[in-house]
CSV table of C-alpha atoms in Angstrom, one decimal:
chain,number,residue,atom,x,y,z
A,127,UNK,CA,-4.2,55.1,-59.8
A,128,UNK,CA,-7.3,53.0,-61.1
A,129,UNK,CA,-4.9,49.7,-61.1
A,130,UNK,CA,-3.8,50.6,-57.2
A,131,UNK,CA,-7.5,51.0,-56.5
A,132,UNK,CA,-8.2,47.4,-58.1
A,133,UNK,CA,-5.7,45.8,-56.3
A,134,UNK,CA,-7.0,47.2,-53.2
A,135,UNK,CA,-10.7,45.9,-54.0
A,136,UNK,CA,-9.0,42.8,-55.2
A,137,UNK,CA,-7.0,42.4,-51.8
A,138,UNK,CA,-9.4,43.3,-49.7
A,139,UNK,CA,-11.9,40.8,-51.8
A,140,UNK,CA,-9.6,37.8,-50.9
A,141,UNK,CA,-9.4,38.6,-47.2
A,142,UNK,CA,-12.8,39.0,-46.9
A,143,UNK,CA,-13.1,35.6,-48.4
A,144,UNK,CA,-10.5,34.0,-46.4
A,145,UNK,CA,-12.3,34.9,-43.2
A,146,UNK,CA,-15.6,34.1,-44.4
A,147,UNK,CA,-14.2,30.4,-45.2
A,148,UNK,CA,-12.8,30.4,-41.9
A,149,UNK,CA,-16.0,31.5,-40.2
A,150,UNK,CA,-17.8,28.3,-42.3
A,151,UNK,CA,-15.0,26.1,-41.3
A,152,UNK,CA,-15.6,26.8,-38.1
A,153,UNK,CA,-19.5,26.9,-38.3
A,154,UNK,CA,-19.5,23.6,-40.0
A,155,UNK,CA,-16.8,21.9,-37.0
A,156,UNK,CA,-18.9,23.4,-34.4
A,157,UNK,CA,-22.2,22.2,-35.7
A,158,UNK,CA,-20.9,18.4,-36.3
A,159,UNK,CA,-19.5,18.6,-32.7
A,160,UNK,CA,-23.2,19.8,-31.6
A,161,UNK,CA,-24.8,16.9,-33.6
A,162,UNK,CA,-22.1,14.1,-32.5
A,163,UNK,CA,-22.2,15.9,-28.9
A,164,UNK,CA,-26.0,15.3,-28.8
A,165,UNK,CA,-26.0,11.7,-30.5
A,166,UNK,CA,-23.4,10.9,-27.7
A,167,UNK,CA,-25.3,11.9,-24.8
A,168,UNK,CA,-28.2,9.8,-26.4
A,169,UNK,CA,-25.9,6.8,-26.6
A,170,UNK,CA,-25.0,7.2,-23.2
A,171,UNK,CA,-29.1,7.4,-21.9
A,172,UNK,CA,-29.7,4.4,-24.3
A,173,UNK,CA,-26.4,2.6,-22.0
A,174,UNK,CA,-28.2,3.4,-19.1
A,175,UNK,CA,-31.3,1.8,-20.5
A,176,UNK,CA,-29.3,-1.5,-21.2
A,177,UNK,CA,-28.0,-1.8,-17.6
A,178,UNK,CA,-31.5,-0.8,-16.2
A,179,UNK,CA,-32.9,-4.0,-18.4
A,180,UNK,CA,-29.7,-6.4,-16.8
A,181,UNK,CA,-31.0,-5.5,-13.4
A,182,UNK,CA,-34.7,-5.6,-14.2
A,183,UNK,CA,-33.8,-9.0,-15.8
A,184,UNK,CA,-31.4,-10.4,-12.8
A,185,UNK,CA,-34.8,-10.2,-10.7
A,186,UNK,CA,-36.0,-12.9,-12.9
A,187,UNK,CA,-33.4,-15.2,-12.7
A,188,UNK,CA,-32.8,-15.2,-8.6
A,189,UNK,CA,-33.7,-13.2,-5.5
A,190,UNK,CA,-30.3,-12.5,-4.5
A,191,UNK,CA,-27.3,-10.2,-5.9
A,192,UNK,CA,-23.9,-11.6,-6.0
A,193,UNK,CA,-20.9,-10.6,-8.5
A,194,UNK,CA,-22.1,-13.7,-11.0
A,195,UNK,CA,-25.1,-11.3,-12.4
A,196,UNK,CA,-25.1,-10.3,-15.8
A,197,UNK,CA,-25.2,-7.0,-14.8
A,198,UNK,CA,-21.7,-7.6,-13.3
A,199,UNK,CA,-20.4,-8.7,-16.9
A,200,UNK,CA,-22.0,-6.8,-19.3
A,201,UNK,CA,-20.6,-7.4,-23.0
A,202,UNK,CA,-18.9,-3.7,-24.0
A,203,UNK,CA,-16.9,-4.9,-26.7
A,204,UNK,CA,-20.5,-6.2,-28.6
A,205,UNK,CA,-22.3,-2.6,-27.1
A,206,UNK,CA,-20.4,0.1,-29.6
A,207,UNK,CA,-21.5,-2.2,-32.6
A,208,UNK,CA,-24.9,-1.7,-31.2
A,209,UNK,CA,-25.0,1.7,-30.3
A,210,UNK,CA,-22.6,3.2,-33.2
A,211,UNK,CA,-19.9,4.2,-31.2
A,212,UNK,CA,-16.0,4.3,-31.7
A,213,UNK,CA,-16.0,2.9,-28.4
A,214,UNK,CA,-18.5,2.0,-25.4
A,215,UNK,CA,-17.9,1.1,-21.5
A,216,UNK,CA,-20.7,0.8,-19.1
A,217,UNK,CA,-20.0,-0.3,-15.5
A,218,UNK,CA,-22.3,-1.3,-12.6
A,219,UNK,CA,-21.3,-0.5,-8.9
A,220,UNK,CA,-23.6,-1.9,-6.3
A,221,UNK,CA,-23.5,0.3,-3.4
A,222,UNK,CA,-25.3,-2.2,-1.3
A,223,UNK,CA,-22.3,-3.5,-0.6
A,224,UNK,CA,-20.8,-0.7,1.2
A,225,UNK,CA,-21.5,1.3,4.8
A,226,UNK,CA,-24.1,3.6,4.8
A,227,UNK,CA,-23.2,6.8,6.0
A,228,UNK,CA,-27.0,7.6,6.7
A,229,UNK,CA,-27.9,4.4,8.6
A,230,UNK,CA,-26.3,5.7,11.7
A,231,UNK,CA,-29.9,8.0,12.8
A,232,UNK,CA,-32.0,4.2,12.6
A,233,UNK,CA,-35.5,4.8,10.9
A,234,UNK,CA,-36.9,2.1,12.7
A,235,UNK,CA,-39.9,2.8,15.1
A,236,UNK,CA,-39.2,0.4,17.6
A,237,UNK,CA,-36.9,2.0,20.6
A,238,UNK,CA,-35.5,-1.7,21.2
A,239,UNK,CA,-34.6,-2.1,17.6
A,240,UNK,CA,-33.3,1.2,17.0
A,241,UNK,CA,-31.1,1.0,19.8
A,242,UNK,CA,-29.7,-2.2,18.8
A,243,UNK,CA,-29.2,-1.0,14.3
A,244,UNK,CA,-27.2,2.1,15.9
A,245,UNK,CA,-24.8,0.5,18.1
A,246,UNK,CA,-24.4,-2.3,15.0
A,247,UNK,CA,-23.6,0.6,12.7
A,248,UNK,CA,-21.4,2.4,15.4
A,249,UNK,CA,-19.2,-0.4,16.3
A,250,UNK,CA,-19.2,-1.4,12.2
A,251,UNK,CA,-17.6,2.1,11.3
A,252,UNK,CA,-14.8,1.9,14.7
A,253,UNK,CA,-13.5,-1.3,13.4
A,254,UNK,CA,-13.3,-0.2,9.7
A,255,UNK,CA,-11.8,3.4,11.1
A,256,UNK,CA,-9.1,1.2,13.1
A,257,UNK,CA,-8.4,-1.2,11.0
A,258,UNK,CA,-5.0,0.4,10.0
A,259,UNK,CA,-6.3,0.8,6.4
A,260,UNK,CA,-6.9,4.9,6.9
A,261,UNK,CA,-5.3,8.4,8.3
A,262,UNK,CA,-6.7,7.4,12.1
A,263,UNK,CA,-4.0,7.9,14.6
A,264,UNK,CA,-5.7,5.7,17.0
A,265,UNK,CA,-9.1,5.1,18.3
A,266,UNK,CA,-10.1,8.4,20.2
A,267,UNK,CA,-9.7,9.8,16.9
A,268,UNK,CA,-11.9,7.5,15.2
A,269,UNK,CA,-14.2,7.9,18.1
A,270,UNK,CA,-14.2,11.5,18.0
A,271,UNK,CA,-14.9,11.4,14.3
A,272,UNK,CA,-17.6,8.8,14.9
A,273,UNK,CA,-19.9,11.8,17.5
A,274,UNK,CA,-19.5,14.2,15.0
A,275,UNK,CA,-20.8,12.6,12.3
A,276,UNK,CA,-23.8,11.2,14.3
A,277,UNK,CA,-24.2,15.0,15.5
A,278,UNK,CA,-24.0,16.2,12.1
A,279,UNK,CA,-26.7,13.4,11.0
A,280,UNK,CA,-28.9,13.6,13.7
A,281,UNK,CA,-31.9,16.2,14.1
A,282,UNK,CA,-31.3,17.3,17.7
A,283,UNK,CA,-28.6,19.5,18.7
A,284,UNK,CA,-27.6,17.7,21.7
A,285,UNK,CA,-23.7,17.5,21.3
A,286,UNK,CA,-22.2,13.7,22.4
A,287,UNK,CA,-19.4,13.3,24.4
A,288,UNK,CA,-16.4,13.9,21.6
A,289,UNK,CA,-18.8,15.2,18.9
A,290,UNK,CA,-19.6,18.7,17.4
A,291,UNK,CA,-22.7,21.0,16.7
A,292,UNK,CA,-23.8,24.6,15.3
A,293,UNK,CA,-21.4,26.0,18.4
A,294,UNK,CA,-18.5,24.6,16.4
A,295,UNK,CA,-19.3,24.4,12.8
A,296,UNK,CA,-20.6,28.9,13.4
A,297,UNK,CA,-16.8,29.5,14.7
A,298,UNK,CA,-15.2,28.5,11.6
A,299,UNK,CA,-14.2,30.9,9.3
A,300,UNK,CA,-16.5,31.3,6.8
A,301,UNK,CA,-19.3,29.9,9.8
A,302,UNK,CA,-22.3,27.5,8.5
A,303,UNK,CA,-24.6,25.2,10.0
A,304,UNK,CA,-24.2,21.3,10.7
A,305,UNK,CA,-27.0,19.9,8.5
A,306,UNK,CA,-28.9,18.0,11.2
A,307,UNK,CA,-30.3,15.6,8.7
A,308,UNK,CA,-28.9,13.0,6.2
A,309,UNK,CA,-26.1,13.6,3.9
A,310,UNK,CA,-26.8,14.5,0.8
A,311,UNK,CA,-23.2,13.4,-1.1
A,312,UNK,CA,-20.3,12.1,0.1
A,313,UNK,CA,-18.5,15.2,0.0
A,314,UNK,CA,-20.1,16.7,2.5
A,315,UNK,CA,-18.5,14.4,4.8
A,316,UNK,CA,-15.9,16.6,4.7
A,317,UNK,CA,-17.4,19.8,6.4
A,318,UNK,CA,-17.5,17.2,9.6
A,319,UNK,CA,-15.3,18.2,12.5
A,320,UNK,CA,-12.3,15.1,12.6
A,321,UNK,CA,-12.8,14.7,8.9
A,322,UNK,CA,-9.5,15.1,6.9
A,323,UNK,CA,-8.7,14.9,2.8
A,324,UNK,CA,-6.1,12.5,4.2
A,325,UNK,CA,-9.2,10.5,5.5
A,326,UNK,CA,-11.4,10.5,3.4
A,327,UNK,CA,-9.2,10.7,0.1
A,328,UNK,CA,-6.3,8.4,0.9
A,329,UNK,CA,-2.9,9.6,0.3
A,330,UNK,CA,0.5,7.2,-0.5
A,331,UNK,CA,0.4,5.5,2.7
A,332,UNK,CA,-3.2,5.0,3.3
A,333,UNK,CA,-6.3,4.2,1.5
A,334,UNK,CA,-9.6,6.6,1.4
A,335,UNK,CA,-12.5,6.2,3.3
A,336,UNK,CA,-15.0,7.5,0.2
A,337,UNK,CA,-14.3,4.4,-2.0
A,338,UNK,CA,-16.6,2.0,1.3
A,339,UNK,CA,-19.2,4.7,1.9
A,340,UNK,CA,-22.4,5.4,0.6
A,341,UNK,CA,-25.1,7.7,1.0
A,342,UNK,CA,-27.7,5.3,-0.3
A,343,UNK,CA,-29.9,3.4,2.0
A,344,UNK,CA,-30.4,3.6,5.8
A,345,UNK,CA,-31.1,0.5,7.2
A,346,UNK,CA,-27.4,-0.2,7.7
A,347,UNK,CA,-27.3,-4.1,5.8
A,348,UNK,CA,-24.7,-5.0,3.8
A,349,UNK,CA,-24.7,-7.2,0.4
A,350,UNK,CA,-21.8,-9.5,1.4
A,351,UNK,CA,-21.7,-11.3,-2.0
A,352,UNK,CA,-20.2,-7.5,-2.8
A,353,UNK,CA,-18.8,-6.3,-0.2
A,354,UNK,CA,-15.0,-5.4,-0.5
A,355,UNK,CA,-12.8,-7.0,1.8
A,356,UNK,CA,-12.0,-4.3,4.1
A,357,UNK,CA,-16.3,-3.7,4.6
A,358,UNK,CA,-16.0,-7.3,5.3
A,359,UNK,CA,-13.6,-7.6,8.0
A,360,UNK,CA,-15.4,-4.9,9.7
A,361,UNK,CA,-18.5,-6.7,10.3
A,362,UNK,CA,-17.5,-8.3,12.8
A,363,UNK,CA,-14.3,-8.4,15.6
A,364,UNK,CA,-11.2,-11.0,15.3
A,365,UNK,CA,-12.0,-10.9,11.3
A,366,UNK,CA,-8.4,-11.1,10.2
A,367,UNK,CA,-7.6,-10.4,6.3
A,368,UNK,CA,-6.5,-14.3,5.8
A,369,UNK,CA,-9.8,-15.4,6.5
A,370,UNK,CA,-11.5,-12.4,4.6
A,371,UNK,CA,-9.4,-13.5,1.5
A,372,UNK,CA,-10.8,-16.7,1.9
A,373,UNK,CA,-14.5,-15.2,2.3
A,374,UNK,CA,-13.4,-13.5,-1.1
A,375,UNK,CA,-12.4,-16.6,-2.9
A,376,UNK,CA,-15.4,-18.4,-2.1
A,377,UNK,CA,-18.0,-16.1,-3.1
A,378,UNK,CA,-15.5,-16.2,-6.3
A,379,UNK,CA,-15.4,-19.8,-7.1
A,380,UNK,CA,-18.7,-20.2,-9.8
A,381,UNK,CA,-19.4,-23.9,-7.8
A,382,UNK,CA,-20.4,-21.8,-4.9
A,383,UNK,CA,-22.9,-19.5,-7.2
A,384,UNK,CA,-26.2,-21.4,-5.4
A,385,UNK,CA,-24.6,-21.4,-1.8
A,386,UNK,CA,-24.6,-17.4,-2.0
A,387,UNK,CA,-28.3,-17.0,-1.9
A,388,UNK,CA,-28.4,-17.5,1.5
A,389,UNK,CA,-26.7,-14.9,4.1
A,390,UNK,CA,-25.3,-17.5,6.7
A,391,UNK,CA,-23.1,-18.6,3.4
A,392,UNK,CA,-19.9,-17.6,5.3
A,393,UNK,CA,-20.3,-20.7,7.6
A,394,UNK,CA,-19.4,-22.7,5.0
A,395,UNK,CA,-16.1,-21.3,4.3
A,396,UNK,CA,-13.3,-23.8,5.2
A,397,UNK,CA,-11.1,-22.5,8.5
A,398,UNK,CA,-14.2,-20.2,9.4
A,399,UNK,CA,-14.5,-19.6,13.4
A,400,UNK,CA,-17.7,-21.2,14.7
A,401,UNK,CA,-17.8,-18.5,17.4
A,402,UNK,CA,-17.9,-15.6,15.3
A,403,UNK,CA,-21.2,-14.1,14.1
A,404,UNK,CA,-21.5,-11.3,11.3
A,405,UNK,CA,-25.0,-10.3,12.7
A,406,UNK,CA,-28.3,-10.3,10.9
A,407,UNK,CA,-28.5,-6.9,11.6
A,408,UNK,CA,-25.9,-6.1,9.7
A,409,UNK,CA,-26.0,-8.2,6.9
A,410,UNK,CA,-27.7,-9.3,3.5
A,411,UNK,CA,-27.8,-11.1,0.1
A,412,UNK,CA,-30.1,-8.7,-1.5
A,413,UNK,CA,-29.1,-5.2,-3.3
A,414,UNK,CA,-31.5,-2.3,-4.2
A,415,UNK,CA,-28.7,0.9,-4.9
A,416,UNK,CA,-26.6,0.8,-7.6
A,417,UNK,CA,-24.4,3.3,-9.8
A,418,UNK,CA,-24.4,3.3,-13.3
A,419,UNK,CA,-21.4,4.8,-15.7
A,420,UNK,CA,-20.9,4.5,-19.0
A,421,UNK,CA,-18.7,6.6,-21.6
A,422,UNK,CA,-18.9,6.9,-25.4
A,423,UNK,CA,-16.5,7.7,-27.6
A,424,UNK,CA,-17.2,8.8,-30.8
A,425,UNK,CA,-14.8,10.8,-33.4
A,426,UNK,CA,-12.9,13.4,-31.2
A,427,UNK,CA,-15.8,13.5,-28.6
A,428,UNK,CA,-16.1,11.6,-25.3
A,429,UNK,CA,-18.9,12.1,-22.8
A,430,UNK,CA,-19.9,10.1,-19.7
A,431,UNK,CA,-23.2,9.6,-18.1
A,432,UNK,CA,-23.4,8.5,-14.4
A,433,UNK,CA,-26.8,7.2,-12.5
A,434,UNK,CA,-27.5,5.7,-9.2
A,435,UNK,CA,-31.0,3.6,-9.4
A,436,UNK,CA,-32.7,2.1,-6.5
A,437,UNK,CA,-34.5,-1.1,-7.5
A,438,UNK,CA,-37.2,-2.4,-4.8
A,439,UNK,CA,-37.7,-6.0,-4.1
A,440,UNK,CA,-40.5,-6.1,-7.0
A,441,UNK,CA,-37.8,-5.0,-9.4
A,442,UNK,CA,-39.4,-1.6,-10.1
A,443,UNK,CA,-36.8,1.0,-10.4
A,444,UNK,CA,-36.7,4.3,-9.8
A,445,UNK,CA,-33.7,6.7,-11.2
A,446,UNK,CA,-32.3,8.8,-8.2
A,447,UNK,CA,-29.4,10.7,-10.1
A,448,UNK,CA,-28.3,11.5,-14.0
A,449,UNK,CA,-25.6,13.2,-14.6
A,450,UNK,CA,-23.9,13.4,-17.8
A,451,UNK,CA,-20.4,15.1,-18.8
């Protein structure tokens, strides 16, 4: 009986100690994920840091943006060394380069002016919607999509011709209100009467409208130093993509690096038409919005960070969004 009893305490002894080595194990893994979890998102804030310094230091070389900054070519595969990482990528998107969705309500104080930014952005967004590049059937479509947004933007609750406000938006099932003020994200775009997943997403016939927009900015100019080509052929009409691509290849081309700072550059493209005007309302050389990613890798753990900074034309900058994951 005594040597049954021992064998139980013994038994009972080793689980015991089984599960309390499993509970340290564990403990000790969690912990050095904690630590490694937390040196990570510090990486990826000190990542952050060295694009902020690229920009801050681009405004000291020249007053224009183009894609031969240094902020364009950062040098990741030097970063992890510097950093202690397994691995380190850090991208920077200028959004100045792409349509804002905000710019469509014009800040400007002057009725003339005003007038003349909203029909610039208005006629901007048909000929990207048309171009063939998205899920528009045709152009009373795009049109139709056009008034809602500008209803959902605008503060008023006058309701254009093919657009949409609170009567709509409170039948839907669950009802809310139209925001009557800027968008907030991009997203939101997608509450809009007219505004499809097919649209804005893409699908495996057409491209999404989301990867041109922005929510950044609203006084409608485009950077065409970074503009994509499809932004580009929509500044202005009879903008085929033949002469686009060569717009693309000369803003390329290093040789033409000087000729970019000013924003009449296009004129000097070979095969250009002399009768065609991209509008200096509608376009610039000079970027202020600009999203920041980066990822680290270290060990088993990856975490990215993503920023958008606005950079005013003294180079001050001001950090808008930080989101780490």
């Amino acid at each position: 009986m005594a040597l049954v009893l021992a064998l139980l305490a013994i038994s009972f002894l080793v689980a015991i100690t089984v599960q309390l080595s499993g509970t340290v194990n564990w403990q000790v893994k969690a912990s050095t994920n904690l630590r490694d979890s937390v040196s990570i998102d510090a990486m990826n804030r000190s990542a952050l840091n060295i694009a902020r310094a690229s920009l801050l230091a681009d405004m000291n070389i020249n007053d224009y943006d183009s894609q031969h900054d240094d902020w364009q070519i950062l040098p990741e595969k030097d970063l992890h060394l510097l950093l202690d990482s397994d691995n380190l990528t850090i991208s920077v998107t200028d959004l100045s380069g792409k349509v804002q969705v905000n710019a469509f309500v014009s800040q400007e104080k002057d009725a003339g002016k005003r007038a003349q930014q909203e029909q610039a952005q208005y006629n901007l967004w048909l000929r990207l919607l048309t171009s063939g590049r998205f899920a528009i059937a045709d152009e009373q479509e795009a049109i139709a999509l056009l008034d809602s947004i500008i209803d959902w933007i605008d503060s008023n609750d006058d309701e254009r011709d093919h657009g949409a406000e609170a009567g709509y938006y409170l039948s839907r099932e669950p009802p809310y209100e139209p925001r009557n003020a800027p968008v907030q994200n991009l997203e939101e775009l997608l509450l809009i009467r007219g505004m499809t997943d097919d649209i804005f997403y893409g699908n495996d016939e057409y491209s999404g409208i989301r990867d041109y927009l922005t929510i950044y900015g609203t006084d409608g100019k485009i950077n065409i130093n970074t503009a994509p080509a499809p932004v580009l052929q929509a500044l202005a009409d009879d903008l085929d993509e033949t002469m686009v691509l060569r717009l693309v290849e000369f803003r390329q081309d290093e040789g033409n690096r000087e000729a970019l700072a000013d924003p009449m550059w296009y004129k000097l493209v070979s095969g250009f038409p002399g009768d065609i005007e991209l509008g200096t309302n509608l376009i610039t050389v000079k970027s202020y919005y600009f999203h920041i990613a980066s990822t680290v890798e270290k060990r088993d753990l990856a975490r990215t960070g993503s920023a958008v900074v606005y950079r005013d034309k003294s180079g001050a900058q001001n950090l808008l969004r930080w989101d780490i994951e």
